[in-house]
Amino acid sequence: MTTPSRDVTAGAILAKAPVAGAVKTRLVPPLTPAEAASVARACLLDTLRRGPAAVGAAWTLFLDGEADEALRQRAEADVVRILPQGEGDLGMRLERAFARLRDEGAGRVVAIGADSPTLDPARLAEAFDALLAHDVVIGPAEDGGYYLIGLSVDVGDFFRETPWSTGDVARVARERAAARGRSVATLPPWYDIDDAVTLRRAAREAASAGCRALVAALAPLHERIGQGRP
């Protein structure tokens, strides 16, 4: 175990392996389970390619499931190691990821998912910078969750008993930090791709955001998702 230093940064991407029937289930319908999995794969590939390149931090993909060859190659190309998430709810998995990276010496740790591939990667740099002056940084999602969470303090039980999959996640995180006397920085809101409405929005924005994998995955699906031709 290495004493954490704020001079050392680490990023965590938490995601599920893109297996049909296990990911993006709220996109079925209008998509089939296989199509939803292809969207999830594209989101993860674009997140791996765009996010780590924007910040000079050590990045780890904490994966729920097994990485196939395409994911391993993408992670290797972006110098992202892959570790298992382990068991438990999202709070336990986040707690484990933060603890692992802090044990390795990272004093500023930022975690994201793979559901916001169109997010400007510069937002990640803003998050790490915010942790120079704050204990917690939150990137609130438009649905009440968060697309990003960062800590520059011991994780402890910060993520436990969080009402996951509700519109109260970001609010609870802010209140919990305040109750513990922790300073909080809040980034501008963004959206997760988790239903047909946000999928259509992503279809409009993927090309301009540089999400090449998502553009390719959605190309044959535009009529199905009500987007028309790109």
PDB file of C-alpha atoms in Angstrom:
ATOM      1  CA  MET A   1       0.000   0.000   0.000  1.00  0.00           C
ATOM      2  CA  THR A   2       1.322   3.448  -0.999  1.00  0.00           C
ATOM      3  CA  THR A   3       0.354   6.664   0.778  1.00  0.00           C
ATOM      4  CA  PRO A   4      -1.937   8.611  -1.600  1.00  0.00           C
ATOM      5  CA  SER A   5      -0.636  11.900  -3.001  1.00  0.00           C
ATOM      6  CA  ARG A   6      -2.708  14.561  -4.760  1.00  0.00           C
ATOM      7  CA  ASP A   7       0.120  14.771  -7.277  1.00  0.00           C
ATOM      8  CA  VAL A   8      -0.863  11.284  -8.439  1.00  0.00           C
ATOM      9  CA  THR A   9      -4.044  10.874 -10.498  1.00  0.00           C
ATOM     10  CA  ALA A  10      -5.981   7.808 -11.570  1.00  0.00           C
ATOM     11  CA  GLY A  11      -9.122   7.278 -13.601  1.00  0.00           C
ATOM     12  CA  ALA A  12     -11.629   4.455 -13.371  1.00  0.00           C
ATOM     13  CA  ILE A  13     -14.139   3.373 -15.983  1.00  0.00           C
ATOM     14  CA  LEU A  14     -16.848   1.077 -14.633  1.00  0.00           C
ATOM     15  CA  ALA A  15     -18.762  -0.846 -17.262  1.00  0.00           C
ATOM     16  CA  LYS A  16     -20.456  -4.112 -18.074  1.00  0.00           C
ATOM     17  CA  ALA A  17     -19.170  -6.438 -20.748  1.00  0.00           C
ATOM     18  CA  PRO A  18     -21.411  -5.827 -23.803  1.00  0.00           C
ATOM     19  CA  VAL A  19     -23.347  -9.096 -23.763  1.00  0.00           C
ATOM     20  CA  ALA A  20     -26.772  -9.271 -25.437  1.00  0.00           C
ATOM     21  CA  GLY A  21     -29.564  -9.349 -22.885  1.00  0.00           C
ATOM     22  CA  ALA A  22     -27.361  -8.021 -20.070  1.00  0.00           C
ATOM     23  CA  VAL A  23     -26.755  -4.416 -21.176  1.00  0.00           C
ATOM     24  CA  LYS A  24     -28.881  -1.467 -22.340  1.00  0.00           C
ATOM     25  CA  THR A  25     -32.083  -3.391 -21.664  1.00  0.00           C
ATOM     26  CA  ARG A  26     -34.126  -0.162 -21.615  1.00  0.00           C
ATOM     27  CA  LEU A  27     -33.341   0.199 -25.328  1.00  0.00           C
ATOM     28  CA  VAL A  28     -35.316  -2.999 -26.021  1.00  0.00           C
ATOM     29  CA  PRO A  29     -37.525  -2.103 -27.830  1.00  0.00           C
ATOM     30  CA  PRO A  30     -36.994  -0.357 -30.224  1.00  0.00           C
ATOM     31  CA  LEU A  31     -33.741  -2.314 -30.490  1.00  0.00           C
ATOM     32  CA  THR A  32     -33.193  -6.036 -30.233  1.00  0.00           C
ATOM     33  CA  PRO A  33     -30.980  -7.316 -27.406  1.00  0.00           C
ATOM     34  CA  ALA A  34     -28.138  -7.858 -29.905  1.00  0.00           C
ATOM     35  CA  GLU A  35     -28.487  -4.321 -31.246  1.00  0.00           C
ATOM     36  CA  ALA A  36     -28.584  -2.889 -27.740  1.00  0.00           C
ATOM     37  CA  ALA A  37     -25.384  -4.790 -26.966  1.00  0.00           C
ATOM     38  CA  SER A  38     -23.764  -3.337 -30.081  1.00  0.00           C
ATOM     39  CA  VAL A  39     -24.642   0.153 -28.842  1.00  0.00           C
ATOM     40  CA  ALA A  40     -23.193  -0.654 -25.414  1.00  0.00           C
ATOM     41  CA  ARG A  41     -20.012  -1.932 -27.036  1.00  0.00           C
ATOM     42  CA  ALA A  42     -19.700   1.216 -29.121  1.00  0.00           C
ATOM     43  CA  CYS A  43     -20.206   3.412 -26.058  1.00  0.00           C
ATOM     44  CA  LEU A  44     -17.477   1.566 -24.205  1.00  0.00           C
ATOM     45  CA  LEU A  45     -15.044   1.605 -27.129  1.00  0.00           C
ATOM     46  CA  ASP A  46     -15.518   5.337 -27.649  1.00  0.00           C
ATOM     47  CA  THR A  47     -15.155   5.992 -23.923  1.00  0.00           C
ATOM     48  CA  LEU A  48     -11.904   4.024 -23.851  1.00  0.00           C
ATOM     49  CA  ARG A  49     -10.554   5.835 -26.896  1.00  0.00           C
ATOM     50  CA  ARG A  50     -11.600   9.388 -26.040  1.00  0.00           C
ATOM     51  CA  GLY A  51     -11.509   9.639 -22.251  1.00  0.00           C
ATOM     52  CA  PRO A  52      -8.034   8.445 -21.211  1.00  0.00           C
ATOM     53  CA  ALA A  53      -6.383  10.370 -24.045  1.00  0.00           C
ATOM     54  CA  ALA A  54      -7.674  13.644 -22.599  1.00  0.00           C
ATOM     55  CA  VAL A  55      -6.027  13.306 -19.194  1.00  0.00           C
ATOM     56  CA  GLY A  56      -2.529  12.288 -18.213  1.00  0.00           C
ATOM     57  CA  ALA A  57      -3.681   9.821 -15.574  1.00  0.00           C
ATOM     58  CA  ALA A  58      -3.359   6.081 -15.122  1.00  0.00           C
ATOM     59  CA  TRP A  59      -6.646   4.533 -16.234  1.00  0.00           C
ATOM     60  CA  THR A  60      -8.279   1.250 -15.288  1.00  0.00           C
ATOM     61  CA  LEU A  61     -11.359  -0.368 -16.779  1.00  0.00           C
ATOM     62  CA  PHE A  62     -13.200  -2.137 -13.979  1.00  0.00           C
ATOM     63  CA  LEU A  63     -15.273  -4.594 -15.980  1.00  0.00           C
ATOM     64  CA  ASP A  64     -18.309  -6.604 -14.955  1.00  0.00           C
ATOM     65  CA  GLY A  65     -17.828  -9.699 -17.066  1.00  0.00           C
ATOM     66  CA  GLU A  66     -15.127 -10.943 -19.397  1.00  0.00           C
ATOM     67  CA  ALA A  67     -13.287  -8.761 -21.883  1.00  0.00           C
ATOM     68  CA  ASP A  68     -13.342 -10.089 -25.431  1.00  0.00           C
ATOM     69  CA  GLU A  69     -10.560  -9.556 -27.935  1.00  0.00           C
ATOM     70  CA  ALA A  70     -11.919  -6.263 -29.301  1.00  0.00           C
ATOM     71  CA  LEU A  71     -12.109  -4.753 -25.827  1.00  0.00           C
ATOM     72  CA  ARG A  72      -8.666  -6.014 -24.882  1.00  0.00           C
ATOM     73  CA  GLN A  73      -7.173  -4.535 -28.037  1.00  0.00           C
ATOM     74  CA  ARG A  74      -8.882  -1.176 -27.503  1.00  0.00           C
ATOM     75  CA  ALA A  75      -7.768  -1.058 -23.872  1.00  0.00           C
ATOM     76  CA  GLU A  76      -4.213  -2.020 -24.790  1.00  0.00           C
ATOM     77  CA  ALA A  77      -4.099   0.663 -27.485  1.00  0.00           C
ATOM     78  CA  ASP A  78      -5.147   3.287 -24.940  1.00  0.00           C
ATOM     79  CA  VAL A  79      -2.889   1.951 -22.172  1.00  0.00           C
ATOM     80  CA  VAL A  80      -5.865   1.060 -19.995  1.00  0.00           C
ATOM     81  CA  ARG A  81      -5.568  -1.992 -17.790  1.00  0.00           C
ATOM     82  CA  ILE A  82      -8.600  -4.203 -17.165  1.00  0.00           C
ATOM     83  CA  LEU A  83      -9.578  -5.448 -13.719  1.00  0.00           C
ATOM     84  CA  PRO A  84     -12.745  -7.216 -12.520  1.00  0.00           C
ATOM     85  CA  GLN A  85     -15.345  -5.161 -10.653  1.00  0.00           C
ATOM     86  CA  GLY A  86     -16.044  -7.892  -8.135  1.00  0.00           C
ATOM     87  CA  GLU A  87     -19.344  -8.645  -6.449  1.00  0.00           C
ATOM     88  CA  GLY A  88     -21.967  -6.432  -4.811  1.00  0.00           C
ATOM     89  CA  ASP A  89     -24.046  -3.453  -5.836  1.00  0.00           C
ATOM     90  CA  LEU A  90     -22.670  -0.420  -7.650  1.00  0.00           C
ATOM     91  CA  GLY A  91     -21.728   1.232  -4.376  1.00  0.00           C
ATOM     92  CA  MET A  92     -19.585  -1.706  -3.322  1.00  0.00           C
ATOM     93  CA  ARG A  93     -17.945  -1.817  -6.739  1.00  0.00           C
ATOM     94  CA  LEU A  94     -17.171   1.896  -6.699  1.00  0.00           C
ATOM     95  CA  GLU A  95     -15.829   1.649  -3.170  1.00  0.00           C
ATOM     96  CA  ARG A  96     -13.572  -1.206  -4.214  1.00  0.00           C
ATOM     97  CA  ALA A  97     -12.306   0.646  -7.294  1.00  0.00           C
ATOM     98  CA  PHE A  98     -11.508   3.847  -5.397  1.00  0.00           C
ATOM     99  CA  ALA A  99      -9.833   1.926  -2.580  1.00  0.00           C
ATOM    100  CA  ARG A 100      -7.676  -0.016  -5.052  1.00  0.00           C
ATOM    101  CA  LEU A 101      -6.464   3.120  -6.814  1.00  0.00           C
ATOM    102  CA  ARG A 102      -5.816   4.995  -3.559  1.00  0.00           C
ATOM    103  CA  ASP A 103      -3.874   1.992  -2.232  1.00  0.00           C
ATOM    104  CA  GLU A 104      -1.686   2.355  -5.324  1.00  0.00           C
ATOM    105  CA  GLY A 105      -0.919   5.972  -4.407  1.00  0.00           C
ATOM    106  CA  ALA A 106      -3.494   8.000  -6.334  1.00  0.00           C
ATOM    107  CA  GLY A 107      -4.653  10.989  -4.308  1.00  0.00           C
ATOM    108  CA  ARG A 108      -7.069  12.232  -6.966  1.00  0.00           C
ATOM    109  CA  VAL A 109      -9.353   9.570  -8.428  1.00  0.00           C
ATOM    110  CA  VAL A 110     -12.132  10.144 -10.945  1.00  0.00           C
ATOM    111  CA  ALA A 111     -14.621   7.469 -11.984  1.00  0.00           C
ATOM    112  CA  ILE A 112     -16.900   7.471 -15.002  1.00  0.00           C
ATOM    113  CA  GLY A 113     -19.181   4.983 -16.681  1.00  0.00           C
ATOM    114  CA  ALA A 114     -19.490   4.152 -20.352  1.00  0.00           C
ATOM    115  CA  ASP A 115     -22.997   5.568 -20.772  1.00  0.00           C
ATOM    116  CA  SER A 116     -21.917   9.117 -21.724  1.00  0.00           C
ATOM    117  CA  PRO A 117     -19.624   8.656 -24.727  1.00  0.00           C
ATOM    118  CA  THR A 118     -20.541  12.069 -26.190  1.00  0.00           C
ATOM    119  CA  LEU A 119     -19.259  13.870 -23.087  1.00  0.00           C
ATOM    120  CA  ASP A 120     -16.517  16.373 -23.891  1.00  0.00           C
ATOM    121  CA  PRO A 121     -13.293  14.715 -22.641  1.00  0.00           C
ATOM    122  CA  ALA A 122     -12.158  18.128 -21.405  1.00  0.00           C
ATOM    123  CA  ARG A 123     -14.697  17.636 -18.612  1.00  0.00           C
ATOM    124  CA  LEU A 124     -12.441  14.925 -17.200  1.00  0.00           C
ATOM    125  CA  ALA A 125      -9.516  17.313 -16.960  1.00  0.00           C
ATOM    126  CA  GLU A 126     -11.815  19.789 -15.200  1.00  0.00           C
ATOM    127  CA  ALA A 127     -12.718  17.096 -12.680  1.00  0.00           C
ATOM    128  CA  PHE A 128      -9.118  16.290 -11.834  1.00  0.00           C
ATOM    129  CA  ASP A 129      -8.321  20.000 -11.538  1.00  0.00           C
ATOM    130  CA  ALA A 130     -11.319  20.479  -9.218  1.00  0.00           C
ATOM    131  CA  LEU A 131      -9.906  17.861  -6.867  1.00  0.00           C
ATOM    132  CA  LEU A 132      -6.870  20.044  -6.228  1.00  0.00           C
ATOM    133  CA  ALA A 133      -9.110  22.331  -4.196  1.00  0.00           C
ATOM    134  CA  HIS A 134     -12.078  20.099  -3.302  1.00  0.00           C
ATOM    135  CA  ASP A 135     -12.638  16.745  -1.647  1.00  0.00           C
ATOM    136  CA  VAL A 136     -15.388  15.617  -4.003  1.00  0.00           C
ATOM    137  CA  VAL A 137     -16.320  16.417  -7.598  1.00  0.00           C
ATOM    138  CA  ILE A 138     -19.655  15.400  -9.090  1.00  0.00           C
ATOM    139  CA  GLY A 139     -20.763  15.460 -12.699  1.00  0.00           C
ATOM    140  CA  PRO A 140     -24.557  15.285 -12.392  1.00  0.00           C
ATOM    141  CA  ALA A 141     -26.523  13.403 -15.024  1.00  0.00           C
ATOM    142  CA  GLU A 142     -29.717  14.945 -16.317  1.00  0.00           C
ATOM    143  CA  ASP A 143     -31.720  12.035 -14.889  1.00  0.00           C
ATOM    144  CA  GLY A 144     -30.568  12.726 -11.318  1.00  0.00           C
ATOM    145  CA  GLY A 145     -27.663  10.311 -11.244  1.00  0.00           C
ATOM    146  CA  TYR A 146     -24.093  11.233 -12.042  1.00  0.00           C
ATOM    147  CA  TYR A 147     -21.896  10.586 -15.042  1.00  0.00           C
ATOM    148  CA  LEU A 148     -18.730  11.276 -13.033  1.00  0.00           C
ATOM    149  CA  ILE A 149     -17.662  11.108  -9.410  1.00  0.00           C
ATOM    150  CA  GLY A 150     -14.234  11.991  -8.075  1.00  0.00           C
ATOM    151  CA  LEU A 151     -12.632  11.954  -4.635  1.00  0.00           C
ATOM    152  CA  SER A 152      -9.401  13.262  -3.177  1.00  0.00           C
ATOM    153  CA  VAL A 153     -10.083  11.764   0.258  1.00  0.00           C
ATOM    154  CA  ASP A 154     -10.419   8.289   1.710  1.00  0.00           C
ATOM    155  CA  VAL A 155     -13.483   6.640   0.151  1.00  0.00           C
ATOM    156  CA  GLY A 156     -14.656   5.002   3.395  1.00  0.00           C
ATOM    157  CA  ASP A 157     -18.319   4.059   3.092  1.00  0.00           C
ATOM    158  CA  PHE A 158     -19.241   7.059   0.939  1.00  0.00           C
ATOM    159  CA  PHE A 159     -21.087   4.969  -1.655  1.00  0.00           C
ATOM    160  CA  ARG A 160     -23.008   2.677   0.671  1.00  0.00           C
ATOM    161  CA  GLU A 161     -26.799   2.775   0.932  1.00  0.00           C
ATOM    162  CA  THR A 162     -27.104   4.983  -2.134  1.00  0.00           C
ATOM    163  CA  PRO A 163     -30.497   4.784  -3.903  1.00  0.00           C
ATOM    164  CA  TRP A 164     -29.044   3.584  -7.197  1.00  0.00           C
ATOM    165  CA  SER A 165     -31.163   3.771 -10.366  1.00  0.00           C
ATOM    166  CA  THR A 166     -33.216   6.667  -8.979  1.00  0.00           C
ATOM    167  CA  GLY A 167     -33.221  10.409  -9.543  1.00  0.00           C
ATOM    168  CA  ASP A 168     -31.737  10.996  -6.084  1.00  0.00           C
ATOM    169  CA  VAL A 169     -28.220   9.642  -6.590  1.00  0.00           C
ATOM    170  CA  ALA A 170     -26.404  12.944  -7.175  1.00  0.00           C
ATOM    171  CA  ARG A 171     -28.401  14.727  -4.469  1.00  0.00           C
ATOM    172  CA  VAL A 172     -27.579  12.046  -1.913  1.00  0.00           C
ATOM    173  CA  ALA A 173     -23.884  12.254  -2.813  1.00  0.00           C
ATOM    174  CA  ARG A 174     -23.849  16.034  -2.315  1.00  0.00           C
ATOM    175  CA  GLU A 175     -25.720  15.806   0.985  1.00  0.00           C
ATOM    176  CA  ARG A 176     -23.507  13.000   2.225  1.00  0.00           C
ATOM    177  CA  ALA A 177     -20.359  14.971   1.410  1.00  0.00           C
ATOM    178  CA  ALA A 178     -21.727  18.079   3.134  1.00  0.00           C
ATOM    179  CA  ALA A 179     -22.694  16.086   6.212  1.00  0.00           C
ATOM    180  CA  ARG A 180     -19.106  14.892   6.489  1.00  0.00           C
ATOM    181  CA  GLY A 181     -17.679  18.368   6.091  1.00  0.00           C
ATOM    182  CA  ARG A 182     -16.307  17.650   2.627  1.00  0.00           C
ATOM    183  CA  SER A 183     -16.075  20.364  -0.018  1.00  0.00           C
ATOM    184  CA  VAL A 184     -17.847  19.597  -3.294  1.00  0.00           C
ATOM    185  CA  ALA A 185     -17.287  20.863  -6.834  1.00  0.00           C
ATOM    186  CA  THR A 186     -20.110  20.371  -9.333  1.00  0.00           C
ATOM    187  CA  LEU A 187     -19.557  20.105 -13.066  1.00  0.00           C
ATOM    188  CA  PRO A 188     -22.150  21.012 -15.723  1.00  0.00           C
ATOM    189  CA  PRO A 189     -24.820  18.328 -16.246  1.00  0.00           C
ATOM    190  CA  TRP A 190     -24.722  15.828 -19.087  1.00  0.00           C
ATOM    191  CA  TYR A 191     -26.753  12.801 -20.104  1.00  0.00           C
ATOM    192  CA  ASP A 192     -26.468   9.032 -20.092  1.00  0.00           C
ATOM    193  CA  ILE A 193     -27.645   6.903 -22.998  1.00  0.00           C
ATOM    194  CA  ASP A 194     -30.223   4.759 -21.242  1.00  0.00           C
ATOM    195  CA  ASP A 195     -33.483   5.012 -23.191  1.00  0.00           C
ATOM    196  CA  ALA A 196     -34.828   5.730 -26.669  1.00  0.00           C
ATOM    197  CA  VAL A 197     -34.927   9.504 -26.095  1.00  0.00           C
ATOM    198  CA  THR A 198     -31.284   9.781 -25.076  1.00  0.00           C
ATOM    199  CA  LEU A 199     -30.302   7.328 -27.806  1.00  0.00           C
ATOM    200  CA  ARG A 200     -31.850   9.633 -30.399  1.00  0.00           C
ATOM    201  CA  ARG A 201     -29.990  12.570 -28.887  1.00  0.00           C
ATOM    202  CA  ALA A 202     -26.727  10.647 -29.059  1.00  0.00           C
ATOM    203  CA  ALA A 203     -27.440   9.751 -32.674  1.00  0.00           C
ATOM    204  CA  ARG A 204     -27.627  13.470 -33.478  1.00  0.00           C
ATOM    205  CA  GLU A 205     -24.442  14.306 -31.588  1.00  0.00           C
ATOM    206  CA  ALA A 206     -22.186  11.271 -32.058  1.00  0.00           C
ATOM    207  CA  ALA A 207     -20.454  12.427 -35.225  1.00  0.00           C
ATOM    208  CA  SER A 208     -19.652  15.930 -33.996  1.00  0.00           C
ATOM    209  CA  ALA A 209     -18.465  14.475 -30.684  1.00  0.00           C
ATOM    210  CA  GLY A 210     -16.027  12.190 -32.473  1.00  0.00           C
ATOM    211  CA  CYS A 211     -17.718   8.966 -31.355  1.00  0.00           C
ATOM    212  CA  ARG A 212     -16.682   6.836 -34.310  1.00  0.00           C
ATOM    213  CA  ALA A 213     -17.768   3.482 -32.900  1.00  0.00           C
ATOM    214  CA  LEU A 214     -21.196   4.825 -31.934  1.00  0.00           C
ATOM    215  CA  VAL A 215     -21.704   6.396 -35.355  1.00  0.00           C
ATOM    216  CA  ALA A 216     -20.957   3.033 -36.959  1.00  0.00           C
ATOM    217  CA  ALA A 217     -23.218   1.116 -34.578  1.00  0.00           C
ATOM    218  CA  LEU A 218     -26.162   3.479 -35.121  1.00  0.00           C
ATOM    219  CA  ALA A 219     -25.813   3.838 -38.893  1.00  0.00           C
ATOM    220  CA  PRO A 220     -28.147   0.913 -39.709  1.00  0.00           C
ATOM    221  CA  LEU A 221     -30.557   1.799 -36.906  1.00  0.00           C
ATOM    222  CA  HIS A 222     -31.552   5.406 -37.594  1.00  0.00           C
ATOM    223  CA  GLU A 223     -34.960   4.595 -39.069  1.00  0.00           C
ATOM    224  CA  ARG A 224     -35.690   2.162 -36.233  1.00  0.00           C
ATOM    225  CA  ILE A 225     -34.961   4.647 -33.478  1.00  0.00           C
ATOM    226  CA  GLY A 226     -36.963   7.391 -35.166  1.00  0.00           C
ATOM    227  CA  GLN A 227     -33.964   9.493 -36.082  1.00  0.00           C
ATOM    228  CA  GLY A 228     -34.159   9.390 -39.849  1.00  0.00           C
ATOM    229  CA  ARG A 229     -31.022   9.339 -41.909  1.00  0.00           C
ATOM    230  CA  PRO A 230     -27.905  10.860 -40.337  1.00  0.00           C
TER     231      PRO A 230
END
